[in-house]
Amino acid sequence: MSNKQYQFKLVLLGESAVGKSSLVLRFVKDQFDDYRESTIGAAFLTQTVTLEDQTTVKFEIWDTAGQERYKSLAPMYYRNANCAVVVYDITQTASLEKARTWIRELQRQADPSIVIALCGNKLDLAARRQVSQEEAKKYADEEGLMWMETSAKTGEGVAEVFTAIAKKLPLTALPSRAGAGRTAAGARAGVDLNKQAANHGQNEPCNC
Amino acid sequence: MADISLESPEEPVPSIVFGGAAQDLPRNPSSRSSSRSRPSSGRRSIDGPLTPPTEVESTTSSYPKIVIDTTAAPSHHATASTDSGKSYASPSSPQSPSPLESTRSLPTSRPNPTPNKVATISAGSLTPASADLPTSMSLPSTEAHSKSTNKPNIHRQTRSAGPSMFEKVMSKTRPSFLPPKPRQEDRKHLADWQNMMKMSQLAAEKRRKALQERRLQREKAIEDSIIAWQRDIVPDWRVVFKNPALRKMWWRGIPTKIRAQMWQYAVGNSLALNKDHYRICLARAKRALSSGVFPEATLSLIEEDISTTLPSLHIFHHETGPLYSDLKDMLCAWVVSRSDEGLGYTMGAAKIAAMMLINMPAQQGFNVMRNLLERHCLRSFYGGEAMKDDVEAYYRIFDTLLADGMPKIYFNFKQHQISPAAYLPDWLLPLFLDHLPFEACARIWDVVLLEGDSFLYRAALGILAVLEPRLFFPDRKELLELLKGENKAAISVAQRDGRALDGGRYEIYGVDEETIWERIESMEDWWKESTWTRLIQRELPDI
């Protein structure tokens, strides 16, 4: 397993203004923007995480718009998604409700083996907390989700979310199905069958 | 007095600040004509007399000043006399008996009338001046008069400072031919107006919310119907042709999870393409690309087409779009697959491919796309020169149906010589994706794939029905602009409301899923599938 690179599609879901884009921005560029415009449609970023055993995991992050503008885009988001981060705002009870519907939707529409992480953002505003840790943790346990709290503003917990997902992924998803090795052409060939959307990245050496 | 007029002869329109208007003063037609000429006439002399008194009034009045013209340079206020109101009253305007033309022709250096006369006139002349002010000032005329005579040239800076936002709006709202409003009334009307605007915004917000609510409910109902779908339709989708209830369910929209599957079934595989088709075409395209044989012009057409594909979603953006390279691959492969027929790229294909990629993997989407574009109507529109006659036939069919179903629109189009060629290809080539909101469009696709070409026409007629209230422009150019989704008025309204402009082009006209589907469904009254069949047989006997 060492020195292998895996490539995963990760979708970010959650109500608007819970900080999905900020979370990605922190993770990918280690930046924070106080006045971020809301995402329209989808934004797309990649970031690589290296685990202790030298395994590298490349995330293709699909940052979706929080407004439920287009239900018909769902197949695109969910198709071949290996993992999903469902974000809620710890200062907004309603956003956890929304997260629940997203999770239900994921469980219904996406691949059954998808790794779902529930993520309570805006930990820096803990003074205005409305969603208790116990409540969220309990829900996550019931549904078998990973759960953590983050602050995109301070950066607290952000890298940990993605690392935790990366650690969990190759274990739950078979490498031949989910991972796209940059060096191992054989492994990738297996991926091609199932992962059309994901592997036309720039790291694909050749197709013939 | 002469120097007044001479000081700024080039001044296009003098700025005049009207502080007060004597609402009860009799209007003097001659002076009114002079004031009316102001905007057009560059003669300083005409307006000279009015300026100073009014501006003085404005200094004392708390009511916003109304500046007729903003180009004022301070220079033209350099009246020789500051001692009395008389001195700056110029002869021309109050006295000019003639309408606009004659006023204009007055020499700038017209001799001064007698001072006495001017004094009285200047007061009187206030009225007509303010008469063409949209919002009138309500200071009593006497007060205005006295002030004007007491302190003339005080407020120069304000004149040159230009109008405030308020003035810009207010001064233009009242037609020049109407008398001024009293201040009280003016305030009341302003308050009324603000109130109305507030109410209207609230109502619009409420309407939007209700619409959104209904949309979510509809979507939920569709997603919930998946059980019925999987039980009744998925095993053999052809059952919908026998079972009207199931057909109706299909018309309401396919649940997103099985949309790809249903599309694939419904479109069939008349080309008998196998699973490897995409891979083979793509490999050929890649070889052509890497060896430089792939035509540069085609490539740039593809890029151009992609750049206008669902721009609001950013999915196909050439730098950051996650599906950009997939879309480009698919289009290159599509060009290769059609090259055997001697066909190149056709603008609009990117939209079809994009919709496929959103719903299914490229390999599957490619075959569905190819089979879909093989259906006769789309094949004709995508078929280039060779299919020109068929396209013409399709235009005639559309015209016939339009004349049948919506004769008023048909007649108006005829009068302006607008044939379906002016709009129908724009709609059909991208299968409505350019013009309709995304969700409405996806549902139309569901039915197009099930019902075939006739539904393309129903949807197109539905669009015209929704646009109908806007389709009676007297001007051909404007009408064409509207059909292109570029109506300036609608765009500025959309901008004012803060709506995005990069969605479906007809979204600026308020075309949404609900309205368009209402129209399509209300066509049941007159739409007959047999008419469609008959027309096809008549116009296109060979197919």
mmCIF file with all atom_site columns, N, CA and C in Angstrom, chain A residues 3-60:
data_model
loop_
_atom_site.group_PDB
_atom_site.id
_atom_site.type_symbol
_atom_site.label_atom_id
_atom_site.label_alt_id
_atom_site.label_comp_id
_atom_site.label_asym_id
_atom_site.label_entity_id
_atom_site.label_seq_id
_atom_site.pdbx_PDB_ins_code
_atom_site.Cartn_x
_atom_site.Cartn_y
_atom_site.Cartn_z
_atom_site.occupancy
_atom_site.B_iso_or_equiv
_atom_site.pdbx_formal_charge
_atom_site.auth_seq_id
_atom_site.auth_comp_id
_atom_site.auth_asym_id
_atom_site.auth_atom_id
_atom_site.pdbx_PDB_model_num
ATOM 1   N N  . ASN A 1 3  ? 3.543   4.231  -0.909 1.00 0.00 ? 3  ASN A N  1
ATOM 2   C CA . ASN A 1 3  ? 3.946   4.906  -2.132 1.00 0.00 ? 3  ASN A CA 1
ATOM 3   C C  . ASN A 1 3  ? 2.915   4.815  -3.237 1.00 0.00 ? 3  ASN A C  1
ATOM 4   N N  . LYS A 1 4  ? 1.711   4.660  -2.816 1.00 0.00 ? 4  LYS A N  1
ATOM 5   C CA . LYS A 1 4  ? 0.672   4.618  -3.833 1.00 0.00 ? 4  LYS A CA 1
ATOM 6   C C  . LYS A 1 4  ? -0.101  5.916  -3.810 1.00 0.00 ? 4  LYS A C  1
ATOM 7   N N  . GLN A 1 5  ? -0.607  6.268  -4.944 1.00 0.00 ? 5  GLN A N  1
ATOM 8   C CA . GLN A 1 5  ? -1.464  7.446  -4.968 1.00 0.00 ? 5  GLN A CA 1
ATOM 9   C C  . GLN A 1 5  ? -2.879  7.042  -5.328 1.00 0.00 ? 5  GLN A C  1
ATOM 10  N N  . TYR A 1 6  ? -3.764  7.532  -4.529 1.00 0.00 ? 6  TYR A N  1
ATOM 11  C CA . TYR A 1 6  ? -5.161  7.288  -4.796 1.00 0.00 ? 6  TYR A CA 1
ATOM 12  C C  . TYR A 1 6  ? -5.823  8.604  -5.167 1.00 0.00 ? 6  TYR A C  1
ATOM 13  N N  . GLN A 1 7  ? -6.851  8.478  -5.931 1.00 0.00 ? 7  GLN A N  1
ATOM 14  C CA . GLN A 1 7  ? -7.580  9.677  -6.305 1.00 0.00 ? 7  GLN A CA 1
ATOM 15  C C  . GLN A 1 7  ? -9.045  9.476  -5.965 1.00 0.00 ? 7  GLN A C  1
ATOM 16  N N  . PHE A 1 8  ? -9.583  10.418 -5.264 1.00 0.00 ? 8  PHE A N  1
ATOM 17  C CA . PHE A 1 8  ? -10.967 10.271 -4.817 1.00 0.00 ? 8  PHE A CA 1
ATOM 18  C C  . PHE A 1 8  ? -11.785 11.496 -5.157 1.00 0.00 ? 8  PHE A C  1
ATOM 19  N N  . LYS A 1 9  ? -13.003 11.247 -5.444 1.00 0.00 ? 9  LYS A N  1
ATOM 20  C CA . LYS A 1 9  ? -13.926 12.370 -5.654 1.00 0.00 ? 9  LYS A CA 1
ATOM 21  C C  . LYS A 1 9  ? -14.655 12.646 -4.349 1.00 0.00 ? 9  LYS A C  1
ATOM 22  N N  . LEU A 1 10 ? -14.572 13.886 -3.942 1.00 0.00 ? 10 LEU A N  1
ATOM 23  C CA . LEU A 1 10 ? -15.191 14.275 -2.679 1.00 0.00 ? 10 LEU A CA 1
ATOM 24  C C  . LEU A 1 10 ? -16.213 15.379 -2.959 1.00 0.00 ? 10 LEU A C  1
ATOM 25  N N  . VAL A 1 11 ? -17.417 15.184 -2.504 1.00 0.00 ? 11 VAL A N  1
ATOM 26  C CA . VAL A 1 11 ? -18.410 16.247 -2.669 1.00 0.00 ? 11 VAL A CA 1
ATOM 27  C C  . VAL A 1 11 ? -18.699 16.905 -1.333 1.00 0.00 ? 11 VAL A C  1
ATOM 28  N N  . LEU A 1 12 ? -18.816 18.215 -1.392 1.00 0.00 ? 12 LEU A N  1
ATOM 29  C CA . LEU A 1 12 ? -19.142 18.984 -0.198 1.00 0.00 ? 12 LEU A CA 1
ATOM 30  C C  . LEU A 1 12 ? -20.599 19.376 -0.288 1.00 0.00 ? 12 LEU A C  1
ATOM 31  N N  . LEU A 1 13 ? -21.342 19.070 0.746  1.00 0.00 ? 13 LEU A N  1
ATOM 32  C CA . LEU A 1 13 ? -22.764 19.401 0.724  1.00 0.00 ? 13 LEU A CA 1
ATOM 33  C C  . LEU A 1 13 ? -23.139 20.118 2.008  1.00 0.00 ? 13 LEU A C  1
ATOM 34  N N  . GLY A 1 14 ? -24.262 20.770 1.969  1.00 0.00 ? 14 GLY A N  1
ATOM 35  C CA . GLY A 1 14 ? -24.729 21.464 3.158  1.00 0.00 ? 14 GLY A CA 1
ATOM 36  C C  . GLY A 1 14 ? -25.492 22.706 2.777  1.00 0.00 ? 14 GLY A C  1
ATOM 37  N N  . GLU A 1 15 ? -26.172 23.247 3.754  1.00 0.00 ? 15 GLU A N  1
ATOM 38  C CA . GLU A 1 15 ? -26.966 24.434 3.504  1.00 0.00 ? 15 GLU A CA 1
ATOM 39  C C  . GLU A 1 15 ? -26.059 25.584 3.076  1.00 0.00 ? 15 GLU A C  1
ATOM 40  N N  . SER A 1 16 ? -26.673 26.599 2.459  1.00 0.00 ? 16 SER A N  1
ATOM 41  C CA . SER A 1 16 ? -25.831 27.715 2.035  1.00 0.00 ? 16 SER A CA 1
ATOM 42  C C  . SER A 1 16 ? -25.332 28.475 3.259  1.00 0.00 ? 16 SER A C  1
ATOM 43  N N  . ALA A 1 17 ? -24.151 29.037 3.109  1.00 0.00 ? 17 ALA A N  1
ATOM 44  C CA . ALA A 1 17 ? -23.531 29.879 4.133  1.00 0.00 ? 17 ALA A CA 1
ATOM 45  C C  . ALA A 1 17 ? -23.111 29.122 5.397  1.00 0.00 ? 17 ALA A C  1
ATOM 46  N N  . VAL A 1 18 ? -22.928 27.817 5.306  1.00 0.00 ? 18 VAL A N  1
ATOM 47  C CA . VAL A 1 18 ? -22.392 27.122 6.471  1.00 0.00 ? 18 VAL A CA 1
ATOM 48  C C  . VAL A 1 18 ? -20.868 27.096 6.411  1.00 0.00 ? 18 VAL A C  1
ATOM 49  N N  . GLY A 1 19 ? -20.321 27.453 5.259  1.00 0.00 ? 19 GLY A N  1
ATOM 50  C CA . GLY A 1 19 ? -18.868 27.557 5.158  1.00 0.00 ? 19 GLY A CA 1
ATOM 51  C C  . GLY A 1 19 ? -18.219 26.450 4.354  1.00 0.00 ? 19 GLY A C  1
ATOM 52  N N  . LYS A 1 20 ? -18.943 25.895 3.418  1.00 0.00 ? 20 LYS A N  1
ATOM 53  C CA . LYS A 1 20 ? -18.364 24.819 2.618  1.00 0.00 ? 20 LYS A CA 1
ATOM 54  C C  . LYS A 1 20 ? -17.152 25.305 1.822  1.00 0.00 ? 20 LYS A C  1
ATOM 55  N N  . SER A 1 21 ? -17.362 26.411 1.132  1.00 0.00 ? 21 SER A N  1
ATOM 56  C CA . SER A 1 21 ? -16.274 26.917 0.298  1.00 0.00 ? 21 SER A CA 1
ATOM 57  C C  . SER A 1 21 ? -15.096 27.375 1.154  1.00 0.00 ? 21 SER A C  1
ATOM 58  N N  . SER A 1 22 ? -15.402 27.950 2.290  1.00 0.00 ? 22 SER A N  1
ATOM 59  C CA . SER A 1 22 ? -14.330 28.403 3.179  1.00 0.00 ? 22 SER A CA 1
ATOM 60  C C  . SER A 1 22 ? -13.508 27.223 3.678  1.00 0.00 ? 22 SER A C  1
ATOM 61  N N  . LEU A 1 23 ? -14.204 26.142 3.944  1.00 0.00 ? 23 LEU A N  1
ATOM 62  C CA . LEU A 1 23 ? -13.530 24.939 4.410  1.00 0.00 ? 23 LEU A CA 1
ATOM 63  C C  . LEU A 1 23 ? -12.544 24.435 3.349  1.00 0.00 ? 23 LEU A C  1
ATOM 64  N N  . VAL A 1 24 ? -12.994 24.437 2.114  1.00 0.00 ? 24 VAL A N  1
ATOM 65  C CA . VAL A 1 24 ? -12.123 23.984 1.027  1.00 0.00 ? 24 VAL A CA 1
ATOM 66  C C  . VAL A 1 24 ? -10.970 24.949 0.847  1.00 0.00 ? 24 VAL A C  1
ATOM 67  N N  . LEU A 1 25 ? -11.298 26.220 0.900  1.00 0.00 ? 25 LEU A N  1
ATOM 68  C CA . LEU A 1 25 ? -10.260 27.232 0.708  1.00 0.00 ? 25 LEU A CA 1
ATOM 69  C C  . LEU A 1 25 ? -9.178  27.083 1.776  1.00 0.00 ? 25 LEU A C  1
ATOM 70  N N  . ARG A 1 26 ? -9.609  26.812 2.986  1.00 0.00 ? 26 ARG A N  1
ATOM 71  C CA . ARG A 1 26 ? -8.648  26.618 4.062  1.00 0.00 ? 26 ARG A CA 1
ATOM 72  C C  . ARG A 1 26 ? -7.820  25.364 3.810  1.00 0.00 ? 26 ARG A C  1
ATOM 73  N N  . PHE A 1 27 ? -8.491  24.343 3.386  1.00 0.00 ? 27 PHE A N  1
ATOM 74  C CA . PHE A 1 27 ? -7.799  23.059 3.174  1.00 0.00 ? 27 PHE A CA 1
ATOM 75  C C  . PHE A 1 27 ? -6.838  23.134 1.991  1.00 0.00 ? 27 PHE A C  1
ATOM 76  N N  . VAL A 1 28 ? -7.284  23.746 0.905  1.00 0.00 ? 28 VAL A N  1
ATOM 77  C CA . VAL A 1 28 ? -6.486  23.720 -0.315 1.00 0.00 ? 28 VAL A CA 1
ATOM 78  C C  . VAL A 1 28 ? -5.441  24.829 -0.337 1.00 0.00 ? 28 VAL A C  1
ATOM 79  N N  . LYS A 1 29 ? -5.845  26.015 0.071  1.00 0.00 ? 29 LYS A N  1
ATOM 80  C CA . LYS A 1 29 ? -4.908  27.135 -0.035 1.00 0.00 ? 29 LYS A CA 1
ATOM 81  C C  . LYS A 1 29 ? -4.516  27.710 1.311  1.00 0.00 ? 29 LYS A C  1
ATOM 82  N N  . ASP A 1 30 ? -5.039  27.161 2.372  1.00 0.00 ? 30 ASP A N  1
ATOM 83  C CA . ASP A 1 30 ? -4.787  27.672 3.711  1.00 0.00 ? 30 ASP A CA 1
ATOM 84  C C  . ASP A 1 30 ? -5.088  29.165 3.806  1.00 0.00 ? 30 ASP A C  1
ATOM 85  N N  . GLN A 1 31 ? -6.213  29.527 3.241  1.00 0.00 ? 31 GLN A N  1
ATOM 86  C CA . GLN A 1 31 ? -6.623  30.927 3.301  1.00 0.00 ? 31 GLN A CA 1
ATOM 87  C C  . GLN A 1 31 ? -8.014  31.014 3.906  1.00 0.00 ? 31 GLN A C  1
ATOM 88  N N  . PHE A 1 32 ? -8.326  32.230 4.327  1.00 0.00 ? 32 PHE A N  1
ATOM 89  C CA . PHE A 1 32 ? -9.695  32.454 4.781  1.00 0.00 ? 32 PHE A CA 1
ATOM 90  C C  . PHE A 1 32 ? -10.136 33.830 4.321  1.00 0.00 ? 32 PHE A C  1
ATOM 91  N N  . ASP A 1 33 ? -11.370 33.891 3.912  1.00 0.00 ? 33 ASP A N  1
ATOM 92  C CA . ASP A 1 33 ? -11.898 35.114 3.348  1.00 0.00 ? 33 ASP A CA 1
ATOM 93  C C  . ASP A 1 33 ? -13.180 35.442 4.095  1.00 0.00 ? 33 ASP A C  1
ATOM 94  N N  . ASP A 1 34 ? -13.145 36.587 4.775  1.00 0.00 ? 34 ASP A N  1
ATOM 95  C CA . ASP A 1 34 ? -14.303 36.911 5.606  1.00 0.00 ? 34 ASP A CA 1
ATOM 96  C C  . ASP A 1 34 ? -15.573 37.138 4.806  1.00 0.00 ? 34 ASP A C  1
ATOM 97  N N  . TYR A 1 35 ? -15.399 37.689 3.625  1.00 0.00 ? 35 TYR A N  1
ATOM 98  C CA . TYR A 1 35 ? -16.592 38.029 2.850  1.00 0.00 ? 35 TYR A CA 1
ATOM 99  C C  . TYR A 1 35 ? -16.597 37.248 1.548  1.00 0.00 ? 35 TYR A C  1
ATOM 100 N N  . ARG A 1 36 ? -16.877 36.002 1.655  1.00 0.00 ? 36 ARG A N  1
ATOM 101 C CA . ARG A 1 36 ? -16.858 35.168 0.471  1.00 0.00 ? 36 ARG A CA 1
ATOM 102 C C  . ARG A 1 36 ? -18.188 35.231 -0.248 1.00 0.00 ? 36 ARG A C  1
ATOM 103 N N  . GLU A 1 37 ? -18.104 35.363 -1.554 1.00 0.00 ? 37 GLU A N  1
ATOM 104 C CA . GLU A 1 37 ? -19.331 35.319 -2.344 1.00 0.00 ? 37 GLU A CA 1
ATOM 105 C C  . GLU A 1 37 ? -19.875 33.892 -2.321 1.00 0.00 ? 37 GLU A C  1
ATOM 106 N N  . SER A 1 38 ? -21.182 33.782 -2.419 1.00 0.00 ? 38 SER A N  1
ATOM 107 C CA . SER A 1 38 ? -21.703 32.425 -2.373 1.00 0.00 ? 38 SER A CA 1
ATOM 108 C C  . SER A 1 38 ? -21.402 31.695 -3.687 1.00 0.00 ? 38 SER A C  1
ATOM 109 N N  . THR A 1 39 ? -21.193 30.416 -3.559 1.00 0.00 ? 39 THR A N  1
ATOM 110 C CA . THR A 1 39 ? -20.826 29.595 -4.708 1.00 0.00 ? 39 THR A CA 1
ATOM 111 C C  . THR A 1 39 ? -22.013 29.460 -5.645 1.00 0.00 ? 39 THR A C  1
ATOM 112 N N  . ILE A 1 40 ? -21.711 29.523 -6.911 1.00 0.00 ? 40 ILE A N  1
ATOM 113 C CA . ILE A 1 40 ? -22.771 29.297 -7.894 1.00 0.00 ? 40 ILE A CA 1
ATOM 114 C C  . ILE A 1 40 ? -22.437 28.007 -8.616 1.00 0.00 ? 40 ILE A C  1
ATOM 115 N N  . GLY A 1 41 ? -23.401 27.170 -8.740 1.00 0.00 ? 41 GLY A N  1
ATOM 116 C CA . GLY A 1 41 ? -23.138 25.907 -9.414 1.00 0.00 ? 41 GLY A CA 1
ATOM 117 C C  . GLY A 1 41 ? -22.160 25.075 -8.615 1.00 0.00 ? 41 GLY A C  1
ATOM 118 N N  . ALA A 1 42 ? -21.002 24.870 -9.174 1.00 0.00 ? 42 ALA A N  1
ATOM 119 C CA . ALA A 1 42 ? -20.022 24.068 -8.461 1.00 0.00 ? 42 ALA A CA 1
ATOM 120 C C  . ALA A 1 42 ? -18.639 24.655 -8.673 1.00 0.00 ? 42 ALA A C  1
ATOM 121 N N  . ALA A 1 43 ? -17.817 24.540 -7.648 1.00 0.00 ? 43 ALA A N  1
ATOM 122 C CA . ALA A 1 43 ? -16.419 24.905 -7.804 1.00 0.00 ? 43 ALA A CA 1
ATOM 123 C C  . ALA A 1 43 ? -15.614 23.620 -7.686 1.00 0.00 ? 43 ALA A C  1
ATOM 124 N N  . PHE A 1 44 ? -14.457 23.646 -8.261 1.00 0.00 ? 44 PHE A N  1
ATOM 125 C CA . PHE A 1 44 ? -13.712 22.409 -8.361 1.00 0.00 ? 44 PHE A CA 1
ATOM 126 C C  . PHE A 1 44 ? -12.262 22.659 -7.980 1.00 0.00 ? 44 PHE A C  1
ATOM 127 N N  . LEU A 1 45 ? -11.784 21.917 -7.014 1.00 0.00 ? 45 LEU A N  1
ATOM 128 C CA . LEU A 1 45 ? -10.406 22.088 -6.575 1.00 0.00 ? 45 LEU A CA 1
ATOM 129 C C  . LEU A 1 45 ? -9.815  20.716 -6.279 1.00 0.00 ? 45 LEU A C  1
ATOM 130 N N  . THR A 1 46 ? -8.499  20.655 -6.323 1.00 0.00 ? 46 THR A N  1
ATOM 131 C CA . THR A 1 46 ? -7.864  19.396 -5.948 1.00 0.00 ? 46 THR A CA 1
ATOM 132 C C  . THR A 1 46 ? -6.834  19.668 -4.872 1.00 0.00 ? 46 THR A C  1
ATOM 133 N N  . GLN A 1 47 ? -6.650  18.698 -4.034 1.00 0.00 ? 47 GLN A N  1
ATOM 134 C CA . GLN A 1 47 ? -5.623  18.804 -2.999 1.00 0.00 ? 47 GLN A CA 1
ATOM 135 C C  . GLN A 1 47 ? -5.162  17.399 -2.647 1.00 0.00 ? 47 GLN A C  1
ATOM 136 N N  . THR A 1 48 ? -3.868  17.294 -2.394 1.00 0.00 ? 48 THR A N  1
ATOM 137 C CA . THR A 1 48 ? -3.304  15.994 -2.083 1.00 0.00 ? 48 THR A CA 1
ATOM 138 C C  . THR A 1 48 ? -2.935  15.919 -0.610 1.00 0.00 ? 48 THR A C  1
ATOM 139 N N  . VAL A 1 49 ? -3.251  14.797 -0.036 1.00 0.00 ? 49 VAL A N  1
ATOM 140 C CA . VAL A 1 49 ? -2.910  14.546 1.368  1.00 0.00 ? 49 VAL A CA 1
ATOM 141 C C  . VAL A 1 49 ? -1.950  13.369 1.409  1.00 0.00 ? 49 VAL A C  1
ATOM 142 N N  . THR A 1 50 ? -0.862  13.515 2.148  1.00 0.00 ? 50 THR A N  1
ATOM 143 C CA . THR A 1 50 ? 0.066   12.397 2.287  1.00 0.00 ? 50 THR A CA 1
ATOM 144 C C  . THR A 1 50 ? -0.080  11.799 3.679  1.00 0.00 ? 50 THR A C  1
ATOM 145 N N  . LEU A 1 51 ? -0.331  10.517 3.693  1.00 0.00 ? 51 LEU A N  1
ATOM 146 C CA . LEU A 1 51 ? -0.501  9.849  4.987  1.00 0.00 ? 51 LEU A CA 1
ATOM 147 C C  . LEU A 1 51 ? 0.845   9.379  5.514  1.00 0.00 ? 51 LEU A C  1
ATOM 148 N N  . GLU A 1 52 ? 0.829   8.878  6.762  1.00 0.00 ? 52 GLU A N  1
ATOM 149 C CA . GLU A 1 52 ? 2.100   8.500  7.396  1.00 0.00 ? 52 GLU A CA 1
ATOM 150 C C  . GLU A 1 52 ? 2.825   7.395  6.631  1.00 0.00 ? 52 GLU A C  1
ATOM 151 N N  . ASP A 1 53 ? 2.044   6.511  6.039  1.00 0.00 ? 53 ASP A N  1
ATOM 152 C CA . ASP A 1 53 ? 2.716   5.401  5.352  1.00 0.00 ? 53 ASP A CA 1
ATOM 153 C C  . ASP A 1 53 ? 3.046   5.759  3.905  1.00 0.00 ? 53 ASP A C  1
ATOM 154 N N  . GLN A 1 54 ? 3.201   7.060  3.659  1.00 0.00 ? 54 GLN A N  1
ATOM 155 C CA . GLN A 1 54 ? 3.614   7.555  2.342  1.00 0.00 ? 54 GLN A CA 1
ATOM 156 C C  . GLN A 1 54 ? 2.565   7.353  1.255  1.00 0.00 ? 54 GLN A C  1
ATOM 157 N N  . THR A 1 55 ? 1.394   6.942  1.684  1.00 0.00 ? 55 THR A N  1
ATOM 158 C CA . THR A 1 55 ? 0.323   6.871  0.699  1.00 0.00 ? 55 THR A CA 1
ATOM 159 C C  . THR A 1 55 ? -0.168  8.295  0.432  1.00 0.00 ? 55 THR A C  1
ATOM 160 N N  . THR A 1 56 ? -0.301  8.637  -0.806 1.00 0.00 ? 56 THR A N  1
ATOM 161 C CA . THR A 1 56 ? -0.856  9.959  -1.081 1.00 0.00 ? 56 THR A CA 1
ATOM 162 C C  . THR A 1 56 ? -2.279  9.806  -1.610 1.00 0.00 ? 56 THR A C  1
ATOM 163 N N  . VAL A 1 57 ? -3.095  10.684 -1.136 1.00 0.00 ? 57 VAL A N  1
ATOM 164 C CA . VAL A 1 57 ? -4.497  10.666 -1.548 1.00 0.00 ? 57 VAL A CA 1
ATOM 165 C C  . VAL A 1 57 ? -4.824  12.007 -2.189 1.00 0.00 ? 57 VAL A C  1
ATOM 166 N N  . LYS A 1 58 ? -5.224  11.940 -3.411 1.00 0.00 ? 58 LYS A N  1
ATOM 167 C CA . LYS A 1 58 ? -5.577  13.184 -4.088 1.00 0.00 ? 58 LYS A CA 1
ATOM 168 C C  . LYS A 1 58 ? -7.088  13.344 -4.081 1.00 0.00 ? 58 LYS A C  1
ATOM 169 N N  . PHE A 1 59 ? -7.521  14.454 -3.528 1.00 0.00 ? 59 PHE A N  1
ATOM 170 C CA . PHE A 1 59 ? -8.957  14.720 -3.479 1.00 0.00 ? 59 PHE A CA 1
ATOM 171 C C  . PHE A 1 59 ? -9.358  15.620 -4.645 1.00 0.00 ? 59 PHE A C  1
ATOM 172 N N  . GLU A 1 60 ? -10.342 15.170 -5.369 1.00 0.00 ? 60 GLU A N  1
ATOM 173 C CA . GLU A 1 60 ? -11.011 16.074 -6.319 1.00 0.00 ? 60 GLU A CA 1
ATOM 174 C C  . GLU A 1 60 ? -12.228 16.595 -5.597 1.00 0.00 ? 60 GLU A C  1
#
